[in-house]
mmCIF file with all atom_site columns, C-alpha atoms in Angstrom:
data_model
loop_
_atom_site.group_PDB
_atom_site.id
_atom_site.type_symbol
_atom_site.label_atom_id
_atom_site.label_alt_id
_atom_site.label_comp_id
_atom_site.label_asym_id
_atom_site.label_entity_id
_atom_site.label_seq_id
_atom_site.pdbx_PDB_ins_code
_atom_site.Cartn_x
_atom_site.Cartn_y
_atom_site.Cartn_z
_atom_site.occupancy
_atom_site.B_iso_or_equiv
_atom_site.pdbx_formal_charge
_atom_site.auth_seq_id
_atom_site.auth_comp_id
_atom_site.auth_asym_id
_atom_site.auth_atom_id
_atom_site.pdbx_PDB_model_num
ATOM 1   C CA . MET A 1 1   ? 1.309   -5.749  15.666  1.00 0.00 ? 25  MET A CA 1
ATOM 2   C CA . PRO A 1 2   ? 0.615   -7.850  18.676  1.00 0.00 ? 26  PRO A CA 1
ATOM 3   C CA . VAL A 1 3   ? -2.238  -7.005  20.714  1.00 0.00 ? 27  VAL A CA 1
ATOM 4   C CA . VAL A 1 4   ? -2.123  -9.177  24.463  1.00 0.00 ? 28  VAL A CA 1
ATOM 5   C CA . GLN A 1 5   ? -5.302  -10.709 25.036  1.00 0.00 ? 29  GLN A CA 1
ATOM 6   C CA . PRO A 1 6   ? -5.689  -12.036 28.934  1.00 0.00 ? 30  PRO A CA 1
ATOM 7   C CA . SER A 1 7   ? -6.753  -16.015 29.154  1.00 0.00 ? 31  SER A CA 1
ATOM 8   C CA . GLY A 1 8   ? -9.635  -15.940 31.415  1.00 0.00 ? 32  GLY A CA 1
ATOM 9   C CA . LEU A 1 9   ? -8.265  -15.994 35.127  1.00 0.00 ? 33  LEU A CA 1
ATOM 10  C CA . THR A 1 10  ? -5.019  -17.095 34.622  1.00 0.00 ? 34  THR A CA 1
ATOM 11  C CA . THR A 1 11  ? -1.660  -15.279 34.248  1.00 0.00 ? 35  THR A CA 1
ATOM 12  C CA . THR A 1 12  ? -0.861  -16.449 30.714  1.00 0.00 ? 36  THR A CA 1
ATOM 13  C CA . ILE A 1 13  ? -1.340  -14.076 27.861  1.00 0.00 ? 37  ILE A CA 1
ATOM 14  C CA . ALA A 1 14  ? -2.133  -15.119 24.576  1.00 0.00 ? 38  ALA A CA 1
ATOM 15  C CA . VAL A 1 15  ? -0.912  -12.593 21.627  1.00 0.00 ? 39  VAL A CA 1
ATOM 16  C CA . ASP A 1 16  ? -3.338  -11.424 18.832  1.00 0.00 ? 40  ASP A CA 1
ATOM 17  C CA . TYR A 1 17  ? -1.831  -10.155 15.847  1.00 0.00 ? 41  TYR A CA 1
ATOM 18  C CA . LYS A 1 18  ? -3.642  -6.945  14.310  1.00 0.00 ? 42  LYS A CA 1
ATOM 19  C CA . PRO A 1 19  ? -2.952  -5.832  10.977  1.00 0.00 ? 43  PRO A CA 1
ATOM 20  C CA . PHE A 1 20  ? -2.115  -2.015  10.420  1.00 0.00 ? 44  PHE A CA 1
ATOM 21  C CA . GLY A 1 21  ? -0.566  0.228   7.619   1.00 0.00 ? 45  GLY A CA 1
ATOM 22  C CA . VAL A 1 22  ? -2.646  1.399   4.440   1.00 0.00 ? 46  VAL A CA 1
ATOM 23  C CA . GLN A 1 23  ? -5.447  -1.185  3.379   1.00 0.00 ? 47  GLN A CA 1
ATOM 24  C CA . LEU A 1 24  ? -7.906  -0.939  0.132   1.00 0.00 ? 48  LEU A CA 1
ATOM 25  C CA . THR A 1 25  ? -11.020 -3.041  0.466   1.00 0.00 ? 49  THR A CA 1
ATOM 26  C CA . PHE A 1 26  ? -13.031 -3.418  -2.666  1.00 0.00 ? 50  PHE A CA 1
ATOM 27  C CA . VAL A 1 27  ? -16.383 -5.079  -3.424  1.00 0.00 ? 51  VAL A CA 1
ATOM 28  C CA . PRO A 1 28  ? -17.174 -5.063  -7.596  1.00 0.00 ? 52  PRO A CA 1
ATOM 29  C CA . THR A 1 29  ? -20.502 -6.194  -8.786  1.00 0.00 ? 53  THR A CA 1
ATOM 30  C CA . VAL A 1 30  ? -21.489 -6.467  -12.633 1.00 0.00 ? 54  VAL A CA 1
ATOM 31  C CA . LEU A 1 31  ? -25.029 -5.101  -12.847 1.00 0.00 ? 55  LEU A CA 1
ATOM 32  C CA . ALA A 1 32  ? -27.086 -4.924  -15.739 1.00 0.00 ? 56  ALA A CA 1
ATOM 33  C CA . ASN A 1 33  ? -25.688 -3.441  -19.231 1.00 0.00 ? 57  ASN A CA 1
ATOM 34  C CA . GLY A 1 34  ? -22.056 -4.165  -18.110 1.00 0.00 ? 58  GLY A CA 1
ATOM 35  C CA . VAL A 1 35  ? -22.469 -1.486  -15.374 1.00 0.00 ? 59  VAL A CA 1
ATOM 36  C CA . ILE A 1 36  ? -19.688 -1.895  -12.226 1.00 0.00 ? 60  ILE A CA 1
ATOM 37  C CA . ASN A 1 37  ? -20.715 -1.139  -9.124  1.00 0.00 ? 61  ASN A CA 1
ATOM 38  C CA . LEU A 1 38  ? -17.893 -1.116  -6.905  1.00 0.00 ? 62  LEU A CA 1
ATOM 39  C CA . ARG A 1 39  ? -17.911 -0.756  -3.141  1.00 0.00 ? 63  ARG A CA 1
ATOM 40  C CA . LEU A 1 40  ? -14.503 1.158   -1.808  1.00 0.00 ? 64  LEU A CA 1
ATOM 41  C CA . THR A 1 41  ? -12.790 1.282   1.503   1.00 0.00 ? 65  THR A CA 1
ATOM 42  C CA . PRO A 1 42  ? -9.394  2.530   1.566   1.00 0.00 ? 66  PRO A CA 1
ATOM 43  C CA . SER A 1 43  ? -7.771  2.800   5.159   1.00 0.00 ? 67  SER A CA 1
ATOM 44  C CA . VAL A 1 44  ? -4.640  3.829   7.315   1.00 0.00 ? 68  VAL A CA 1
ATOM 45  C CA . SER A 1 45  ? -4.017  2.906   10.485  1.00 0.00 ? 69  SER A CA 1
ATOM 46  C CA . GLU A 1 46  ? -0.831  4.047   12.639  1.00 0.00 ? 70  GLU A CA 1
ATOM 47  C CA . LEU A 1 47  ? 0.597   2.436   15.928  1.00 0.00 ? 71  LEU A CA 1
ATOM 48  C CA . ASP A 1 48  ? -0.169  5.437   18.663  1.00 0.00 ? 72  ASP A CA 1
ATOM 49  C CA . PHE A 1 49  ? 2.614   5.234   21.308  1.00 0.00 ? 73  PHE A CA 1
ATOM 50  C CA . ALA A 1 50  ? 0.851   8.534   23.022  1.00 0.00 ? 74  ALA A CA 1
ATOM 51  C CA . ASN A 1 51  ? -2.290  6.324   23.696  1.00 0.00 ? 75  ASN A CA 1
ATOM 52  C CA . ALA A 1 52  ? -0.545  2.967   24.656  1.00 0.00 ? 76  ALA A CA 1
ATOM 53  C CA . VAL A 1 53  ? -1.306  0.668   27.134  1.00 0.00 ? 77  VAL A CA 1
ATOM 54  C CA . VAL A 1 54  ? 0.613   -1.220  30.186  1.00 0.00 ? 78  VAL A CA 1
ATOM 55  C CA . ILE A 1 55  ? -0.855  -4.669  30.623  1.00 0.00 ? 79  ILE A CA 1
ATOM 56  C CA . SER A 1 56  ? 1.295   -7.314  33.050  1.00 0.00 ? 80  SER A CA 1
ATOM 57  C CA . GLY A 1 57  ? 4.248   -5.162  32.115  1.00 0.00 ? 81  GLY A CA 1
ATOM 58  C CA . PHE A 1 58  ? 3.675   -5.376  28.366  1.00 0.00 ? 82  PHE A CA 1
ATOM 59  C CA . ARG A 1 59  ? 3.724   -1.538  26.573  1.00 0.00 ? 83  ARG A CA 1
ATOM 60  C CA . ILE A 1 60  ? 0.995   -1.995  23.849  1.00 0.00 ? 84  ILE A CA 1
ATOM 61  C CA . PRO A 1 61  ? 0.533   0.794   21.593  1.00 0.00 ? 85  PRO A CA 1
ATOM 62  C CA . ALA A 1 62  ? -3.186  1.806   20.383  1.00 0.00 ? 86  ALA A CA 1
ATOM 63  C CA . LEU A 1 63  ? -3.951  2.323   16.823  1.00 0.00 ? 87  LEU A CA 1
ATOM 64  C CA . THR A 1 64  ? -4.978  5.345   15.066  1.00 0.00 ? 88  THR A CA 1
ATOM 65  C CA . LEU A 1 65  ? -7.288  4.516   12.366  1.00 0.00 ? 89  LEU A CA 1
ATOM 66  C CA . ARG A 1 66  ? -8.398  6.450   9.344   1.00 0.00 ? 90  ARG A CA 1
ATOM 67  C CA . GLU A 1 67  ? -11.125 5.333   6.826   1.00 0.00 ? 91  GLU A CA 1
ATOM 68  C CA . ALA A 1 68  ? -13.336 6.590   3.989   1.00 0.00 ? 92  ALA A CA 1
ATOM 69  C CA . ARG A 1 69  ? -16.172 4.447   2.514   1.00 0.00 ? 93  ARG A CA 1
ATOM 70  C CA . THR A 1 70  ? -17.635 5.197   -1.280  1.00 0.00 ? 94  THR A CA 1
ATOM 71  C CA . THR A 1 71  ? -19.708 3.324   -3.560  1.00 0.00 ? 95  THR A CA 1
ATOM 72  C CA . ILE A 1 72  ? -19.846 4.257   -7.208  1.00 0.00 ? 96  ILE A CA 1
ATOM 73  C CA . GLU A 1 73  ? -20.941 2.874   -10.722 1.00 0.00 ? 97  GLU A CA 1
ATOM 74  C CA . LEU A 1 74  ? -18.567 2.741   -13.587 1.00 0.00 ? 98  LEU A CA 1
ATOM 75  C CA . ARG A 1 75  ? -18.702 1.534   -16.941 1.00 0.00 ? 99  ARG A CA 1
ATOM 76  C CA . ASP A 1 76  ? -15.826 -0.760  -18.342 1.00 0.00 ? 100 ASP A CA 1
ATOM 77  C CA . GLY A 1 77  ? -12.691 1.642   -18.981 1.00 0.00 ? 101 GLY A CA 1
ATOM 78  C CA . GLN A 1 78  ? -13.848 4.559   -16.716 1.00 0.00 ? 102 GLN A CA 1
ATOM 79  C CA . SER A 1 79  ? -11.961 6.118   -14.205 1.00 0.00 ? 103 SER A CA 1
ATOM 80  C CA . PHE A 1 80  ? -12.199 7.754   -10.887 1.00 0.00 ? 104 PHE A CA 1
ATOM 81  C CA . SER A 1 81  ? -10.267 9.051   -7.851  1.00 0.00 ? 105 SER A CA 1
ATOM 82  C CA . ILE A 1 82  ? -10.796 9.343   -4.314  1.00 0.00 ? 106 ILE A CA 1
ATOM 83  C CA . ALA A 1 83  ? -7.972  11.259  -2.241  1.00 0.00 ? 107 ALA A CA 1
ATOM 84  C CA . GLY A 1 84  ? -8.115  12.183  1.563   1.00 0.00 ? 108 GLY A CA 1
ATOM 85  C CA . LEU A 1 85  ? -7.053  10.557  4.972   1.00 0.00 ? 109 LEU A CA 1
ATOM 86  C CA . LEU A 1 86  ? -5.084  13.522  5.559   1.00 0.00 ? 110 LEU A CA 1
ATOM 87  C CA . GLN A 1 87  ? -2.641  13.600  8.564   1.00 0.00 ? 111 GLN A CA 1
ATOM 88  C CA . SER A 1 88  ? -0.493  16.485  9.790   1.00 0.00 ? 112 SER A CA 1
ATOM 89  C CA . ASP A 1 89  ? 2.185   15.796  12.341  1.00 0.00 ? 113 ASP A CA 1
ATOM 90  C CA . GLY A 1 90  ? 4.488   18.575  13.401  1.00 0.00 ? 114 GLY A CA 1
ATOM 91  C CA . LEU A 1 91  ? 7.859   17.810  16.011  1.00 0.00 ? 115 LEU A CA 1
ATOM 92  C CA . ARG A 1 92  ? 9.568   20.176  17.569  1.00 0.00 ? 116 ARG A CA 1
ATOM 93  C CA . ASN A 1 93  ? 13.108  19.422  19.460  1.00 0.00 ? 117 ASN A CA 1
ATOM 94  C CA . ILE A 1 94  ? 15.311  21.531  21.585  1.00 0.00 ? 118 ILE A CA 1
ATOM 95  C CA . SER A 1 95  ? 18.705  20.486  22.193  1.00 0.00 ? 119 SER A CA 1
ATOM 96  C CA . GLU A 1 96  ? 21.341  22.046  24.719  1.00 0.00 ? 120 GLU A CA 1
ATOM 97  C CA . VAL A 1 97  ? 24.465  21.614  26.590  1.00 0.00 ? 121 VAL A CA 1
ATOM 98  C CA . PRO A 1 98  ? 23.591  21.137  30.372  1.00 0.00 ? 122 PRO A CA 1
ATOM 99  C CA . TRP A 1 99  ? 23.847  24.461  32.516  1.00 0.00 ? 123 TRP A CA 1
ATOM 100 C CA . LEU A 1 100 ? 25.600  26.393  29.546  1.00 0.00 ? 124 LEU A CA 1
ATOM 101 C CA . GLY A 1 101 ? 22.088  26.382  27.214  1.00 0.00 ? 125 GLY A CA 1
ATOM 102 C CA . SER A 1 102 ? 20.125  27.552  30.347  1.00 0.00 ? 126 SER A CA 1
ATOM 103 C CA . VAL A 1 103 ? 22.222  30.883  30.519  1.00 0.00 ? 127 VAL A CA 1
ATOM 104 C CA . PRO A 1 104 ? 20.585  33.911  29.604  1.00 0.00 ? 128 PRO A CA 1
ATOM 105 C CA . VAL A 1 105 ? 21.748  35.517  25.935  1.00 0.00 ? 129 VAL A CA 1
ATOM 106 C CA . LEU A 1 106 ? 25.096  33.349  25.546  1.00 0.00 ? 130 LEU A CA 1
ATOM 107 C CA . GLY A 1 107 ? 22.596  30.101  25.934  1.00 0.00 ? 131 GLY A CA 1
ATOM 108 C CA . ALA A 1 108 ? 21.555  30.878  22.651  1.00 0.00 ? 132 ALA A CA 1
ATOM 109 C CA . LEU A 1 109 ? 25.451  29.518  21.426  1.00 0.00 ? 133 LEU A CA 1
ATOM 110 C CA . PHE A 1 110 ? 24.745  26.304  23.264  1.00 0.00 ? 134 PHE A CA 1
ATOM 111 C CA . ARG A 1 111 ? 21.208  25.495  22.008  1.00 0.00 ? 135 ARG A CA 1
ATOM 112 C CA . SER A 1 112 ? 20.043  23.882  18.789  1.00 0.00 ? 136 SER A CA 1
ATOM 113 C CA . SER A 1 113 ? 16.512  23.651  18.202  1.00 0.00 ? 137 SER A CA 1
ATOM 114 C CA . SER A 1 114 ? 14.777  21.876  15.199  1.00 0.00 ? 138 SER A CA 1
ATOM 115 C CA . TYR A 1 115 ? 11.172  21.817  13.653  1.00 0.00 ? 139 TYR A CA 1
ATOM 116 C CA . GLN A 1 116 ? 9.692   19.137  11.441  1.00 0.00 ? 140 GLN A CA 1
ATOM 117 C CA . GLN A 1 117 ? 6.386   19.214  9.365   1.00 0.00 ? 141 GLN A CA 1
ATOM 118 C CA . SER A 1 118 ? 4.907   16.169  7.737   1.00 0.00 ? 142 SER A CA 1
ATOM 119 C CA . GLU A 1 119 ? 1.799   15.890  5.723   1.00 0.00 ? 143 GLU A CA 1
ATOM 120 C CA . THR A 1 120 ? 0.481   12.845  3.885   1.00 0.00 ? 144 THR A CA 1
ATOM 121 C CA . ASP A 1 121 ? -2.526  12.159  1.675   1.00 0.00 ? 145 ASP A CA 1
ATOM 122 C CA . LEU A 1 122 ? -3.762  8.982   0.371   1.00 0.00 ? 146 LEU A CA 1
ATOM 123 C CA . VAL A 1 123 ? -5.076  9.124   -3.237  1.00 0.00 ? 147 VAL A CA 1
ATOM 124 C CA . VAL A 1 124 ? -6.662  5.935   -5.073  1.00 0.00 ? 148 VAL A CA 1
ATOM 125 C CA . ILE A 1 125 ? -7.054  6.054   -8.969  1.00 0.00 ? 149 ILE A CA 1
ATOM 126 C CA . VAL A 1 126 ? -9.380  3.425   -10.270 1.00 0.00 ? 150 VAL A CA 1
ATOM 127 C CA . THR A 1 127 ? -9.728  1.912   -13.541 1.00 0.00 ? 151 THR A CA 1
ATOM 128 C CA . ALA A 1 128 ? -12.759 -0.491  -14.204 1.00 0.00 ? 152 ALA A CA 1
ATOM 129 C CA . HIS A 1 129 ? -12.436 -2.972  -16.589 1.00 0.00 ? 153 HIS A CA 1
ATOM 130 C CA . LEU A 1 130 ? -14.735 -6.144  -17.544 1.00 0.00 ? 154 LEU A CA 1
ATOM 131 C CA . VAL A 1 131 ? -12.624 -9.082  -18.491 1.00 0.00 ? 155 VAL A CA 1
ATOM 132 C CA . ALA A 1 132 ? -13.656 -12.245 -20.583 1.00 0.00 ? 156 ALA A CA 1
ATOM 133 C CA . PRO A 1 133 ? -12.994 -15.887 -19.916 1.00 0.00 ? 157 PRO A CA 1
ATOM 134 C CA . GLY A 1 134 ? -10.173 -17.306 -22.253 1.00 0.00 ? 158 GLY A CA 1
ATOM 135 C CA . VAL A 1 135 ? -10.439 -19.951 -24.469 1.00 0.00 ? 159 VAL A CA 1
ATOM 136 C CA . PRO A 1 136 ? -9.904  -23.624 -22.900 1.00 0.00 ? 160 PRO A CA 1
ATOM 137 C CA . GLY A 1 137 ? -6.188  -24.383 -23.396 1.00 0.00 ? 161 GLY A CA 1
ATOM 138 C CA . GLN A 1 138 ? -5.000  -20.801 -23.944 1.00 0.00 ? 162 GLN A CA 1
ATOM 139 C CA . LYS A 1 139 ? -1.868  -19.738 -21.579 1.00 0.00 ? 163 LYS A CA 1
ATOM 140 C CA . ILE A 1 140 ? -3.085  -16.212 -20.621 1.00 0.00 ? 164 ILE A CA 1
ATOM 141 C CA . ALA A 1 141 ? 0.231   -14.078 -20.076 1.00 0.00 ? 165 ALA A CA 1
ATOM 142 C CA . SER A 1 142 ? 1.394   -13.307 -16.586 1.00 0.00 ? 166 SER A CA 1
ATOM 143 C CA . PRO A 1 143 ? 3.873   -10.488 -15.336 1.00 0.00 ? 167 PRO A CA 1
ATOM 144 C CA . LEU A 1 144 ? 6.596   -12.815 -14.900 1.00 0.00 ? 168 LEU A CA 1
ATOM 145 C CA . ASP A 1 145 ? 6.203   -14.508 -18.370 1.00 0.00 ? 169 ASP A CA 1
ATOM 146 C CA . SER A 1 146 ? 8.307   -11.730 -19.652 1.00 0.00 ? 170 SER A CA 1
ATOM 147 C CA . ARG A 1 147 ? 11.098  -11.988 -16.868 1.00 0.00 ? 171 ARG A CA 1
ATOM 148 C CA . ALA A 1 148 ? 14.047  -14.710 -16.512 1.00 0.00 ? 172 ALA A CA 1
ATOM 149 C CA . PRO A 1 149 ? 16.593  -15.064 -13.717 1.00 0.00 ? 173 PRO A CA 1
ATOM 150 C CA . SER A 1 150 ? 19.956  -13.023 -14.321 1.00 0.00 ? 174 SER A CA 1
ATOM 151 C CA . ASN A 1 151 ? 22.839  -14.991 -15.131 1.00 0.00 ? 175 ASN A CA 1
ATOM 152 C CA . ASP A 1 152 ? 26.581  -13.998 -13.576 1.00 0.00 ? 176 ASP A CA 1
ATOM 153 C CA . VAL A 1 153 ? 27.489  -11.632 -15.950 1.00 0.00 ? 177 VAL A CA 1
ATOM 154 C CA . ASP A 1 154 ? 23.795  -9.917  -15.557 1.00 0.00 ? 178 ASP A CA 1
ATOM 155 C CA . LEU A 1 155 ? 24.223  -9.853  -11.757 1.00 0.00 ? 179 LEU A CA 1
ATOM 156 C CA . PHE A 1 156 ? 27.600  -9.081  -10.820 1.00 0.00 ? 180 PHE A CA 1
ATOM 157 C CA . LEU A 1 157 ? 28.908  -6.580  -14.002 1.00 0.00 ? 181 LEU A CA 1
ATOM 158 C CA . LEU A 1 158 ? 25.076  -5.006  -14.750 1.00 0.00 ? 182 LEU A CA 1
ATOM 159 C CA . GLY A 1 159 ? 23.568  -5.537  -11.146 1.00 0.00 ? 183 GLY A CA 1
ATOM 160 C CA . GLN A 1 160 ? 20.477  -6.807  -12.735 1.00 0.00 ? 184 GLN A CA 1
ATOM 161 C CA . THR A 1 161 ? 18.671  -9.536  -10.656 1.00 0.00 ? 185 THR A CA 1
ATOM 162 C CA . ASP A 1 162 ? 16.618  -10.825 -13.331 1.00 0.00 ? 186 ASP A CA 1
ATOM 163 C CA . VAL A 1 163 ? 16.400  -10.098 -17.086 1.00 0.00 ? 187 VAL A CA 1
ATOM 164 C CA . ARG A 1 164 ? 13.864  -9.720  -20.098 1.00 0.00 ? 188 ARG A CA 1
ATOM 165 C CA . LYS A 1 165 ? 13.112  -12.876 -21.623 1.00 0.00 ? 189 LYS A CA 1
ATOM 166 C CA . LYS A 1 166 ? 13.338  -13.207 -25.547 1.00 0.00 ? 190 LYS A CA 1
ATOM 167 C CA . LYS A 1 167 ? 9.805   -13.328 -27.400 1.00 0.00 ? 191 LYS A CA 1
ATOM 168 C CA . SER A 1 168 ? 7.902   -16.755 -26.756 1.00 0.00 ? 192 SER A CA 1
ATOM 169 C CA . ASP A 1 169 ? 4.998   -17.929 -28.962 1.00 0.00 ? 193 ASP A CA 1
ATOM 170 C CA . ASP A 1 170 ? 3.318   -19.929 -26.777 1.00 0.00 ? 194 ASP A CA 1
ATOM 171 C CA . VAL A 1 171 ? 1.947   -16.934 -24.888 1.00 0.00 ? 195 VAL A CA 1
ATOM 172 C CA . VAL A 1 172 ? -0.902  -15.112 -25.891 1.00 0.00 ? 196 VAL A CA 1
ATOM 173 C CA . GLY A 1 173 ? 0.011   -11.379 -25.763 1.00 0.00 ? 197 GLY A CA 1
ATOM 174 C CA . PRO A 1 174 ? -0.487  -8.009  -27.986 1.00 0.00 ? 198 PRO A CA 1
ATOM 175 C CA . PRO A 1 175 ? -0.671  -7.787  -31.548 1.00 0.00 ? 199 PRO A CA 1
ATOM 176 C CA . GLY A 1 176 ? 2.479   -6.835  -33.357 1.00 0.00 ? 200 GLY A CA 1
ATOM 177 C CA . GLY A 1 177 ? 5.015   -8.944  -31.467 1.00 0.00 ? 201 GLY A CA 1
ATOM 178 C CA . SER A 1 178 ? 5.607   -6.659  -28.248 1.00 0.00 ? 202 SER A CA 1
ATOM 179 C CA . ASP A 1 179 ? 8.237   -7.696  -25.551 1.00 0.00 ? 203 ASP A CA 1
ATOM 180 C CA . ARG A 1 180 ? 5.594   -6.180  -22.915 1.00 0.00 ? 204 ARG A CA 1
ATOM 181 C CA . LEU A 1 181 ? 3.063   -8.447  -22.520 1.00 0.00 ? 205 LEU A CA 1
ATOM 182 C CA . PRO A 1 182 ? -0.235  -7.780  -20.731 1.00 0.00 ? 206 PRO A CA 1
ATOM 183 C CA . THR A 1 183 ? -1.799  -9.766  -17.796 1.00 0.00 ? 207 THR A CA 1
ATOM 184 C CA . GLY A 1 184 ? -5.802  -10.792 -18.613 1.00 0.00 ? 208 GLY A CA 1
ATOM 185 C CA . TYR A 1 185 ? -8.072  -9.763  -21.145 1.00 0.00 ? 209 TYR A CA 1
ATOM 186 C CA . ILE A 1 186 ? -9.121  -6.191  -21.725 1.00 0.00 ? 210 ILE A CA 1
ATOM 187 C CA . MET A 1 187 ? -12.552 -6.083  -23.360 1.00 0.00 ? 211 MET A CA 1
ATOM 188 C CA . PRO A 1 188 ? -12.529 -2.832  -26.506 1.00 0.00 ? 212 PRO A CA 1
ATOM 189 C CA . LEU A 1 189 ? -14.866 -0.090  -25.264 1.00 0.00 ? 213 LEU A CA 1
ATOM 190 C CA . ASP A 1 190 ? -16.968 -1.043  -28.343 1.00 0.00 ? 214 ASP A CA 1
ATOM 191 C CA . ALA A 1 191 ? -17.833 -4.169  -27.224 1.00 0.00 ? 215 ALA A CA 1
ATOM 192 C CA . LYS A 1 192 ? -21.420 -5.203  -26.121 1.00 0.00 ? 216 LYS A CA 1
#
C-alpha cells in the first residue's frame, strides 16, 4: 500500500510503500537439552477507508492492525496452536426504485434489502523440529525435485501445468523409494 510522505517544504510528494495483509513473524532459539524457545507474532492488517486522509488530493486509507505476541518452549516434534485476531463485519444495504420505494405500504414492492455478516479468525498451528546438517556432497531433496514441466499432451488435454517426475537415485529421500520426497531432515524423537 503506498503511503504519501511530504518531502520537506517542496510540493513534491514521495511515496512510501507499507506492507499489509497476514504476516507471521517467528524467532526460534535452541536452548539446552534441545528445547526450542519460539517467539511468535501473528498479525493481520487491513486497509481502512473509513479513516482515510486526503493529502494534496490523494486519498490515503489508514491501516487497521491486529496482532498477538507469545513465547513458548517446545521439544522436537511437539506442536502448539494459537488462535484469535477475530474480526466481525456487518453490511446492510437497501436499494429502491426512486419515489416508488418511498410510498407507504406499496413501497415495499419496490425495495430490496440485504444483510451480509462476515467473521474471520486466524489459527496458527506450529510443529517444531530440530534439523541436522547434511553430509558434505549430499543432495538434499526440495519440493521441486518431484515435479517436471508438462508436455503438450499433459498441458492441453489433461490441464496439468506440471507432472510428477520418475524416481531419481541421486536425491536423498525417504526409505522405501516413495515418490514423495521430504525437504530437509527430521530427527527421530528418541535421538539425543
